[in-house]
Short mmCIF file of C-alpha atoms and ligand atoms in Angstrom, two decimals:
data_model
loop_
_atom_site.label_atom_id
_atom_site.label_comp_id
_atom_site.label_asym_id
_atom_site.label_seq_id
_atom_site.Cartn_x
_atom_site.Cartn_y
_atom_site.Cartn_z
CA MET V 1083 41.57 31.84 29.41
CA LYS V 1084 42.29 28.74 32.02
CA TYR V 1085 41.92 29.00 35.41
CA TYR V 1086 43.86 27.21 37.04
CA SER V 1087 44.11 26.38 40.98
CA THR V 1088 46.57 27.35 42.78
CA LYS V 1089 47.08 24.51 45.24
CA GLY V 1090 47.27 22.12 41.82
CA THR V 1091 46.11 20.00 42.33
CA VAL V 1092 43.08 20.11 40.10
CA GLU V 1093 42.27 20.19 36.35
CA PRO V 1094 41.73 24.02 34.67
CA VAL V 1095 38.44 25.07 34.44
CA ASN V 1096 37.08 27.83 32.22
CA PHE V 1097 36.03 30.83 33.17
CA GLN V 1098 31.88 29.83 33.43
CA GLU V 1099 33.16 27.50 35.87
CA ALA V 1100 35.00 29.02 37.68
CA ILE V 1101 33.36 32.13 38.56
CA PHE V 1102 30.42 29.26 39.38
CA ARG V 1103 32.41 26.85 40.89
CA GLY V 1104 34.16 30.30 43.06
CA LEU V 1105 36.72 27.98 44.84
CA PRO V 1106 38.33 25.13 43.28
CA ALA V 1107 37.51 21.43 44.49
CA ASP V 1108 41.01 21.65 46.72
CA ASN V 1109 40.41 24.73 48.72
CA GLY V 1110 42.18 26.27 46.68
CA LEU V 1111 41.94 29.92 44.69
CA PHE V 1112 40.79 30.46 41.01
CA MET V 1113 43.74 31.87 38.81
CA PRO V 1114 44.03 32.91 35.33
CA GLU V 1115 47.27 30.24 33.59
CA LYS V 1116 48.08 33.90 31.66
CA ILE V 1117 48.28 36.96 32.59
CA PRO V 1118 48.45 39.30 29.63
CA VAL V 1119 51.21 42.10 28.93
CA LEU V 1120 49.00 45.15 27.53
CA PRO V 1121 50.69 47.45 24.20
CA SER V 1122 51.93 50.25 24.08
CA SER V 1123 48.97 51.42 21.76
CA PHE V 1124 46.82 50.76 24.77
CA PHE V 1125 49.21 53.12 27.39
CA ASP V 1126 49.42 55.98 24.82
CA GLU V 1127 45.33 55.47 24.51
CA LEU V 1128 44.49 55.52 28.11
CA SER V 1129 44.36 59.00 29.08
CA LYS V 1130 41.75 59.54 26.48
CA MET V 1131 40.20 56.63 27.57
CA SER V 1132 36.14 56.21 29.31
CA LEU V 1133 36.73 53.72 32.65
CA PRO V 1134 34.02 50.85 30.47
CA GLU V 1135 36.56 51.70 27.98
CA ILE V 1136 39.41 50.62 29.74
CA GLY V 1137 37.44 47.69 31.26
CA PHE V 1138 36.41 46.39 28.12
CA GLU V 1139 40.74 46.02 27.22
CA VAL V 1140 41.69 45.20 30.65
CA LEU V 1141 38.77 41.97 30.76
CA ARG V 1142 38.74 40.72 27.49
CA HIS V 1143 41.23 38.43 27.66
CA PHE V 1144 40.16 37.28 31.03
CA VAL V 1145 36.86 36.46 29.74
CA ASP V 1146 38.20 35.46 25.98
CA SER V 1147 35.74 34.01 23.52
CA GLU V 1148 32.87 32.70 26.41
CA ILE V 1149 30.88 36.14 26.20
CA PRO V 1150 30.20 38.13 22.94
CA ASP V 1151 32.64 41.35 23.39
CA GLU V 1152 29.77 43.09 21.87
CA THR V 1153 27.77 42.25 25.01
CA LEU V 1154 31.37 42.04 27.74
CA LYS V 1155 31.27 45.77 26.75
CA GLU V 1156 27.59 46.40 27.84
CA LEU V 1157 28.59 44.03 30.92
CA VAL V 1158 31.34 46.36 31.88
CA ALA V 1159 29.38 49.66 31.38
CA ASP V 1160 26.56 48.98 33.79
CA THR V 1161 29.14 47.55 36.35
CA LEU V 1162 31.13 51.33 35.41
CA SER V 1163 27.88 53.18 36.38
CA PHE V 1164 29.68 55.80 38.31
CA ASP V 1165 33.08 57.23 38.48
CA ILE V 1166 36.31 56.91 40.36
CA PRO V 1167 37.98 60.02 40.13
CA LEU V 1168 41.19 60.65 41.36
CA THR V 1169 41.04 63.95 44.26
CA ARG V 1170 44.71 64.99 44.34
CA ILE V 1171 44.52 65.57 48.63
CA ASN V 1172 47.97 67.73 48.43
CA ASP V 1173 51.69 67.75 45.68
CA SER V 1174 52.28 64.35 46.42
CA VAL V 1175 48.91 62.16 48.15
CA TYR V 1176 46.07 61.58 45.87
CA ALA V 1177 43.42 59.67 46.68
CA LEU V 1178 41.25 57.48 44.13
CA GLU V 1179 38.19 57.51 45.76
CA LEU V 1180 36.24 53.77 44.69
CA PHE V 1181 32.98 55.01 46.94
CA HIS V 1182 30.75 56.60 44.30
CA GLY V 1183 28.80 53.52 43.79
CA PRO V 1184 25.58 52.36 45.47
CA THR V 1185 27.17 51.42 48.90
CA MET V 1186 30.08 53.70 48.63
CA ALA V 1187 32.48 50.98 48.41
CA PHE V 1188 34.48 49.58 45.94
CA LYS V 1189 33.62 46.17 46.99
CA ASP V 1190 30.07 47.63 44.19
CA VAL V 1191 32.35 46.89 41.03
CA GLY V 1192 33.73 42.61 42.33
CA ALA V 1193 29.93 41.93 43.25
CA ARG V 1194 28.06 44.66 40.55
CA PHE V 1195 30.89 42.35 37.36
CA LEU V 1196 30.20 38.50 39.20
CA ALA V 1197 26.09 39.35 38.73
CA ARG V 1198 26.19 40.35 35.43
CA CYS V 1199 28.04 37.11 34.54
CA LEU V 1200 26.28 35.53 36.30
CA SER V 1201 23.64 36.80 34.17
CA TYR V 1202 24.65 35.71 31.16
CA PHE V 1203 25.50 32.40 31.85
CA THR V 1204 22.52 31.61 33.79
CA GLN V 1205 19.99 33.06 31.19
CA LYS V 1206 22.25 31.15 28.53
CA LYS V 1207 20.68 28.42 30.38
CA SER V 1208 17.57 29.48 30.45
CA ASN V 1209 17.05 28.44 35.19
CA GLN V 1210 17.04 30.49 37.64
CA LEU V 1211 20.14 30.90 40.03
CA THR V 1212 20.01 31.33 43.87
CA VAL V 1213 22.68 32.92 45.46
CA LEU V 1214 23.39 32.08 49.21
CA VAL V 1215 25.25 35.21 50.78
CA ALA V 1216 25.99 35.07 54.42
CA THR V 1217 27.10 37.86 55.77
CA SER V 1218 28.39 40.43 58.89
CA GLY V 1219 27.75 43.44 57.02
CA ASP V 1220 29.78 45.24 53.89
CA THR V 1221 29.37 42.18 52.23
CA GLY V 1222 25.78 41.42 51.94
CA SER V 1223 24.85 44.84 51.32
CA ALA V 1224 27.51 45.40 48.08
CA VAL V 1225 26.05 41.75 47.15
CA ALA V 1226 22.81 43.05 47.25
CA ASN V 1227 23.06 46.43 45.50
CA GLY V 1228 24.87 44.57 42.21
CA PHE V 1229 22.27 41.82 42.28
CA PHE V 1230 19.31 43.51 42.65
CA ASN V 1231 17.69 43.69 39.48
CA VAL V 1232 19.69 41.42 37.80
CA ASP V 1233 17.56 38.26 35.28
CA GLY V 1234 17.88 34.90 36.08
CA ILE V 1235 19.12 35.33 39.59
CA GLU V 1236 17.49 35.16 42.97
CA VAL V 1237 19.85 36.05 46.39
CA VAL V 1238 18.83 34.56 49.67
CA ILE V 1239 21.23 36.98 52.44
CA LEU V 1240 21.46 35.93 55.86
CA TYR V 1241 22.64 38.39 58.13
CA PRO V 1242 23.14 38.37 62.32
CA SER V 1243 19.61 40.20 63.87
CA GLY V 1244 20.96 43.25 65.70
CA LYS V 1245 24.88 42.50 64.65
CA VAL V 1246 25.16 44.74 61.88
CA SER V 1247 24.41 48.70 61.78
CA GLY V 1248 21.60 50.81 60.83
CA PHE V 1249 23.43 51.86 57.64
CA GLN V 1250 24.30 48.05 56.08
CA GLU V 1251 20.75 46.69 57.36
CA GLN V 1252 18.37 49.24 55.44
CA GLN V 1253 20.96 48.09 52.07
CA MET V 1254 20.19 45.04 52.67
CA THR V 1255 16.20 44.40 53.38
CA THR V 1256 15.09 47.16 51.15
CA LEU V 1257 15.27 46.63 48.01
CA GLY V 1258 12.61 43.67 47.52
CA GLY V 1259 12.36 42.39 44.16
CA ASN V 1260 15.09 38.73 43.40
CA ILE V 1261 16.94 40.51 47.36
CA THR V 1262 15.43 38.26 50.54
CA ALA V 1263 16.63 38.92 53.69
CA LEU V 1264 16.90 36.64 56.55
CA GLU V 1265 17.22 38.23 59.65
CA VAL V 1266 18.55 35.71 62.22
CA ASP V 1267 18.99 35.06 65.03
CA GLY V 1268 22.39 34.13 65.71
CA THR V 1269 25.61 34.70 65.31
CA PHE V 1270 27.68 35.71 61.93
CA ASP V 1271 29.12 32.28 62.45
CA ASP V 1272 25.63 30.69 62.60
CA CYS V 1273 24.90 32.13 59.16
CA GLN V 1274 28.22 30.56 57.30
CA ALA V 1275 27.00 27.53 59.03
CA LEU V 1276 23.99 27.44 57.26
CA VAL V 1277 24.84 28.39 54.18
CA LYS V 1278 27.90 26.17 54.59
CA GLN V 1279 25.88 23.38 55.20
CA ALA V 1280 23.27 24.31 52.16
CA PHE V 1281 26.41 23.29 50.04
CA LEU V 1282 26.68 20.35 51.22
CA ASP V 1283 22.85 19.72 50.42
CA ASP V 1284 23.50 17.81 47.68
CA GLU V 1285 19.28 16.97 47.32
CA LEU V 1286 18.96 20.46 47.66
CA ARG V 1287 21.51 21.83 45.48
CA GLU V 1288 20.30 18.93 42.85
CA ALA V 1289 16.29 21.39 43.10
CA LYS V 1290 17.53 24.95 43.71
CA GLN V 1291 21.06 25.56 41.17
CA LEU V 1292 22.88 27.11 44.27
CA THR V 1293 26.20 29.18 44.29
CA SER V 1294 27.95 31.18 46.64
CA ALA V 1295 29.10 35.07 45.95
CA ASN V 1296 31.71 34.87 47.74
CA SER V 1297 34.83 37.79 48.10
CA ILE V 1298 37.05 35.25 46.80
CA ASN V 1299 34.99 34.76 43.15
CA ILE V 1300 38.19 35.70 40.48
CA ALA V 1301 35.58 37.69 38.37
CA ARG V 1302 34.39 39.81 41.42
CA LEU V 1303 39.12 40.18 41.49
CA LEU V 1304 40.29 40.70 38.83
CA PRO V 1305 37.47 44.78 37.44
CA GLN V 1306 39.31 45.52 40.66
CA SER V 1307 42.47 45.49 37.89
CA ILE V 1308 40.69 48.30 36.17
CA TYR V 1309 40.37 51.09 38.33
CA TYR V 1310 44.89 51.58 38.86
CA PHE V 1311 44.72 51.52 35.41
CA TYR V 1312 41.94 54.76 35.47
CA ALA V 1313 43.64 56.05 38.54
CA TRP V 1314 47.39 55.96 36.44
CA ALA V 1315 45.85 57.49 33.35
CA GLN V 1316 44.44 60.85 35.64
CA LEU V 1317 47.79 61.29 37.49
CA PRO V 1318 50.04 64.50 35.66
CA ASP V 1319 52.24 62.79 33.39
CA GLU V 1320 55.30 63.55 35.25
CA ALA V 1321 54.03 60.66 37.69
CA LYS V 1322 53.63 59.26 35.73
CA ASN V 1323 56.54 56.76 35.53
CA GLU V 1324 56.64 57.22 40.04
CA ALA V 1325 53.04 55.61 41.01
CA ILE V 1326 53.07 53.83 45.17
CA PHE V 1327 49.80 52.72 45.15
CA SER V 1328 49.38 52.68 49.32
CA VAL V 1329 45.93 50.11 49.54
CA PRO V 1330 44.55 49.54 52.54
CA SER V 1331 43.67 46.02 53.45
CA GLY V 1332 42.16 43.04 54.82
CA ASN V 1333 41.36 39.94 52.80
CA TYR V 1334 44.25 41.08 50.31
CA GLY V 1335 41.92 41.25 47.10
CA ASN V 1336 42.51 44.70 46.67
CA LEU V 1337 46.64 44.82 46.33
CA SER V 1338 46.24 41.13 44.15
CA ALA V 1339 43.85 43.15 41.39
CA GLY V 1340 46.72 46.12 41.17
CA LEU V 1341 49.45 43.36 41.17
CA ILE V 1342 47.24 41.93 38.00
CA ALA V 1343 47.75 45.40 36.99
CA GLN V 1344 51.44 45.45 36.85
CA LYS V 1345 52.09 42.37 35.20
CA MET V 1346 49.96 44.06 32.33
CA GLY V 1347 52.25 45.98 31.87
CA LEU V 1348 51.17 48.79 33.92
CA PRO V 1349 54.18 51.06 34.91
CA ILE V 1350 53.49 51.51 39.33
CA LYS V 1351 56.61 52.10 41.26
CA HIS V 1352 55.59 50.01 44.00
CA PHE V 1353 52.89 49.18 46.45
CA LEU V 1354 51.81 49.62 50.10
CA ALA V 1355 49.99 46.96 52.01
CA CYS V 1356 48.35 48.51 54.75
CA SER V 1357 47.01 47.07 58.03
CA ASN V 1358 45.35 47.47 61.42
CA THR V 1359 46.36 45.75 64.00
CA ASN V 1360 45.59 42.66 61.95
CA ASP V 1361 49.43 42.51 60.59
CA THR V 1362 49.68 39.14 59.32
CA VAL V 1363 50.57 40.33 55.73
CA PRO V 1364 53.00 43.02 56.89
CA LEU V 1365 54.46 40.94 59.16
CA TYR V 1366 54.92 38.38 56.32
CA LEU V 1367 56.53 40.89 54.77
CA TRP V 1368 58.68 41.94 57.97
CA ASN V 1369 60.37 38.97 58.65
CA GLY V 1370 59.05 36.08 56.21
CA ASN V 1371 56.87 34.37 57.83
CA PHE V 1372 53.24 34.01 57.70
CA GLU V 1373 51.47 33.30 60.33
CA PRO V 1374 47.42 33.80 60.55
CA LYS V 1375 46.32 34.53 63.80
CA PRO V 1376 42.44 35.52 65.75
CA SER V 1377 41.19 38.58 63.97
CA VAL V 1378 41.07 41.67 66.46
CA SER V 1379 38.17 44.20 66.10
CA THR V 1380 39.03 48.08 65.29
CA ILE V 1381 37.39 51.02 63.58
CA SER V 1382 38.28 50.36 60.58
CA ASN V 1383 36.02 46.52 60.46
CA ALA V 1384 36.28 46.01 57.31
CA MET V 1385 40.25 45.25 57.59
CA ASP V 1386 39.44 43.05 60.91
CA VAL V 1387 41.04 39.57 59.00
CA GLY V 1388 43.90 37.68 60.90
CA ASN V 1389 44.18 35.00 58.02
CA PRO V 1390 43.49 36.58 54.52
CA SER V 1391 42.81 34.48 51.98
CA ASN V 1392 44.58 36.36 48.86
CA PHE V 1393 47.56 35.79 50.31
CA PHE V 1394 48.43 32.84 48.74
CA ARG V 1395 47.16 34.14 44.76
CA MET V 1396 49.93 37.22 46.49
CA LEU V 1397 52.03 34.80 46.59
CA ASP V 1398 51.50 32.66 43.59
CA LEU V 1399 51.33 36.60 41.19
CA PHE V 1400 55.31 35.82 43.07
CA ASP V 1401 56.15 32.26 42.53
CA GLY V 1402 55.95 31.64 45.91
CA SER V 1403 59.50 34.01 45.70
CA TYR V 1404 58.91 35.98 48.89
CA GLN V 1405 62.17 38.10 47.88
CA GLN V 1406 60.14 39.03 44.53
CA MET V 1407 57.40 40.66 47.31
CA ILE V 1408 59.01 42.63 48.86
CA LYS V 1409 60.85 44.47 45.76
CA HIS V 1410 57.58 45.14 44.32
CA ILE V 1411 55.39 45.29 48.48
CA SER V 1412 55.76 46.89 51.45
CA GLY V 1413 54.29 46.25 54.41
CA TYR V 1414 52.60 48.67 57.18
CA ALA V 1415 49.88 48.66 59.89
CA TYR V 1416 48.11 51.02 61.96
CA THR V 1417 46.56 51.34 65.42
CA ASP V 1418 42.85 52.91 66.40
CA ASP V 1419 44.95 55.38 67.53
CA SER V 1420 46.83 56.12 64.96
CA THR V 1421 44.12 56.07 61.89
CA ARG V 1422 42.01 58.55 63.93
CA ASP V 1423 44.75 61.24 64.05
CA ALA V 1424 45.07 60.81 60.56
CA ILE V 1425 41.67 61.77 59.65
CA GLN V 1426 41.92 64.34 62.13
CA LYS V 1427 44.77 65.92 61.48
CA THR V 1428 44.36 64.75 57.05
CA TYR V 1429 41.22 67.44 57.72
CA ALA V 1430 42.66 69.61 59.76
CA LEU V 1431 45.41 70.30 57.28
CA TYR V 1432 43.85 69.74 53.26
CA GLY V 1433 40.62 69.86 54.07
CA TYR V 1434 40.92 66.07 52.58
CA ILE V 1435 37.73 63.84 55.29
CA LEU V 1436 39.58 60.51 55.37
CA ASP V 1437 37.23 57.36 56.30
CA PRO V 1438 38.90 54.88 58.71
CA HIS V 1439 40.16 52.10 56.45
CA GLY V 1440 41.54 55.14 53.04
CA ALA V 1441 43.56 56.77 56.60
CA VAL V 1442 45.76 53.65 57.36
CA GLY V 1443 46.72 54.66 53.61
CA TYR V 1444 47.12 57.50 54.26
CA LEU V 1445 49.67 56.80 56.95
CA GLY V 1446 51.92 53.92 55.43
CA LEU V 1447 52.02 56.42 52.01
CA MET V 1448 53.85 59.55 55.00
CA ASP V 1449 55.93 56.49 55.93
CA TYR V 1450 57.06 55.31 53.36
CA PHE V 1451 58.31 59.17 52.24
CA ARG V 1452 59.77 59.43 55.36
CA SER V 1453 63.00 57.64 53.15
CA GLU V 1454 61.31 57.31 49.45
CA GLN V 1455 60.37 59.56 47.43
CA GLY V 1456 57.00 59.36 44.57
CA THR V 1457 53.59 60.30 43.92
CA GLY V 1458 50.76 58.15 46.24
CA ILE V 1459 48.04 56.68 45.63
CA LEU V 1460 45.83 56.06 48.71
CA LEU V 1461 43.13 53.88 47.41
CA GLU V 1462 39.81 55.72 49.46
CA THR V 1463 37.59 52.11 49.39
CA ALA V 1464 34.51 53.58 51.81
CA HIS V 1465 32.78 56.98 51.87
CA PRO V 1466 33.88 58.65 55.00
CA VAL V 1467 29.79 58.70 56.30
CA LYS V 1468 30.34 54.91 56.57
CA PHE V 1469 32.26 55.09 59.54
CA LYS V 1470 30.44 58.40 60.61
CA GLN V 1471 30.52 59.01 64.00
CA THR V 1472 33.95 57.73 64.18
CA VAL V 1473 34.82 60.18 61.28
CA GLU V 1474 33.18 63.28 62.33
CA ASP V 1475 34.43 62.67 66.47
CA GLN V 1476 37.75 63.54 64.87
CA ILE V 1477 36.41 66.11 61.84
CA LEU V 1478 34.26 68.21 64.88
CA ARG V 1479 32.05 68.50 61.80
CA ASP V 1480 29.05 66.36 60.17
CA VAL V 1481 29.18 64.36 57.09
CA PRO V 1482 26.25 64.27 54.81
CA VAL V 1483 25.23 61.17 53.32
CA PRO V 1484 25.53 61.38 49.62
CA ALA V 1485 21.72 62.43 47.93
CA HIS V 1486 22.20 58.88 45.75
CA VAL V 1487 22.39 56.80 48.08
CA GLU V 1488 19.75 58.64 51.20
CA LYS V 1489 16.65 55.41 50.85
CA THR V 1490 14.80 57.02 54.26
CA SER V 1491 11.77 56.83 52.30
CA LEU V 1492 12.42 52.65 52.47
CA GLU V 1493 10.78 50.06 54.32
CA LYS V 1494 12.83 47.72 56.53
CA LYS V 1495 11.69 43.92 54.26
CA SER V 1496 13.56 40.86 56.80
CA ILE V 1497 11.97 37.51 57.59
CA PRO V 1498 13.35 37.47 60.54
CA PHE V 1499 14.95 33.17 61.05
CA ASN V 1500 16.43 30.73 63.83
CA ALA V 1501 19.26 29.34 62.85
CA ASN V 1502 18.19 25.80 61.68
CA PHE V 1503 18.82 24.41 59.09
CA THR V 1504 15.22 22.12 58.63
CA ASP V 1505 14.14 25.78 58.61
CA PHE V 1506 16.30 27.03 55.92
CA ARG V 1507 16.54 23.58 53.61
CA SER V 1508 12.32 23.77 53.45
CA PHE V 1509 12.64 28.01 53.17
CA LEU V 1510 14.90 27.05 49.30
CA ILE V 1511 12.54 24.66 48.72
CA ASP V 1512 9.19 25.55 49.21
CA LYS V 1513 11.03 29.79 47.56
CA GLN V 1514 9.05 29.88 43.49
C1 LIG O 1902 36.22 44.90 52.04
C2 LIG O 1902 37.26 46.16 52.45
C3 LIG O 1902 38.55 46.66 52.97
C4 LIG O 1902 39.97 45.36 52.20
O1 LIG O 1902 39.72 44.85 50.98
P1 LIG O 1902 40.69 43.31 50.22
O2 LIG O 1902 39.95 44.11 49.47
O3 LIG O 1902 39.08 42.60 51.04
O4 LIG O 1902 42.03 43.79 51.08
C5 LIG O 1902 39.35 47.79 52.78
N1 LIG O 1902 38.38 49.49 52.93
C6 LIG O 1902 36.66 48.41 53.01
C7 LIG O 1902 36.12 49.91 53.05
C8 LIG O 1902 36.40 47.42 52.07
O5 LIG O 1902 35.11 47.18 52.34
#
């Protein structure tokens, strides 16, 4: 399979090159040249298949012969080593719980798959790869966990000191092994500037094989299609032709992955693009104008994105047609007050605890169902305990930390660092 740039000014590349580069040189986004339509026999068997089995069938077309089938099977099984259950909230709404992985957010799926693919190709070349990540919190923890103990890969995470949550810091700094956390005396922008400068430094790139684990890497996006199939398979038969997926969105990777699943033949009736007050995409869906703007802070902070990069993947999937896009996707945007209210009401009415992101998806379904029918599936993108205080203030009870992520005994290991490129450069050169 070849991957082209959405800007179309560079030659298409194979899967391996697309994932090592992350971004094409023309600053577009990589997209697969062909989206395969899966045979009806696959859909007939779907409800009998395990999550890794579905994952393999979905991904093998995109990876092609670049990773042998048997290896890809193992790699997918290792990526999806946790369940993604569909939980009924009420007669017409289900939550697809994407938070049962190590960092309790859906980004685990993409980060784990990317890590395993990079490791496979790196081992074939028998040299070490260094992954650099600048993070404001969530990406760092998903990448740290996704790459932990993966052979042939060193990860260096840069995060702004004092500006990430205690939970996120714990997840980035307690693993050790191949994960190094630099606690930068500065802002997220300072961290990002250091990483960008490192990639522009030819001598450094030569000395160290550097790559990024950027969220727009195609190997993070494609595996996210898998759970749309898995969710659909778990629906009662009578609901299978009326599935409405509500996707709480920031950079629109999750939604793009759902559109890919639909193109592969999954009979999804409609998508809801739900945002907080960072409503660039809902506004586009309402009026046809795409106008990026600076992001504003909200309680669903993983969706605080004013200029969502995957919008251009969405547009590409509809051949640039606004008219086609609005046939398949409706936009909704909500304030923090409505979001809090949804957390409170959903708990009071159904005993289900939503996190602030899932709550935004829930609100979208409620509005959609005012005029349309269907069975709603909201993507519950994070565990409510990640937003403990916000959630507990609404439901007035404790949200316990799930046993599999409780790591209170582990010690924080970070290296305090000044936001200075010369120091960063020497640090990377001297590392091992
Ligand atoms: C990243 C994230 C989102 C936004 O997902 P996109 O694919 O960027 O739209 C939503 N919820 C949570 C919890 C996230 O971490």
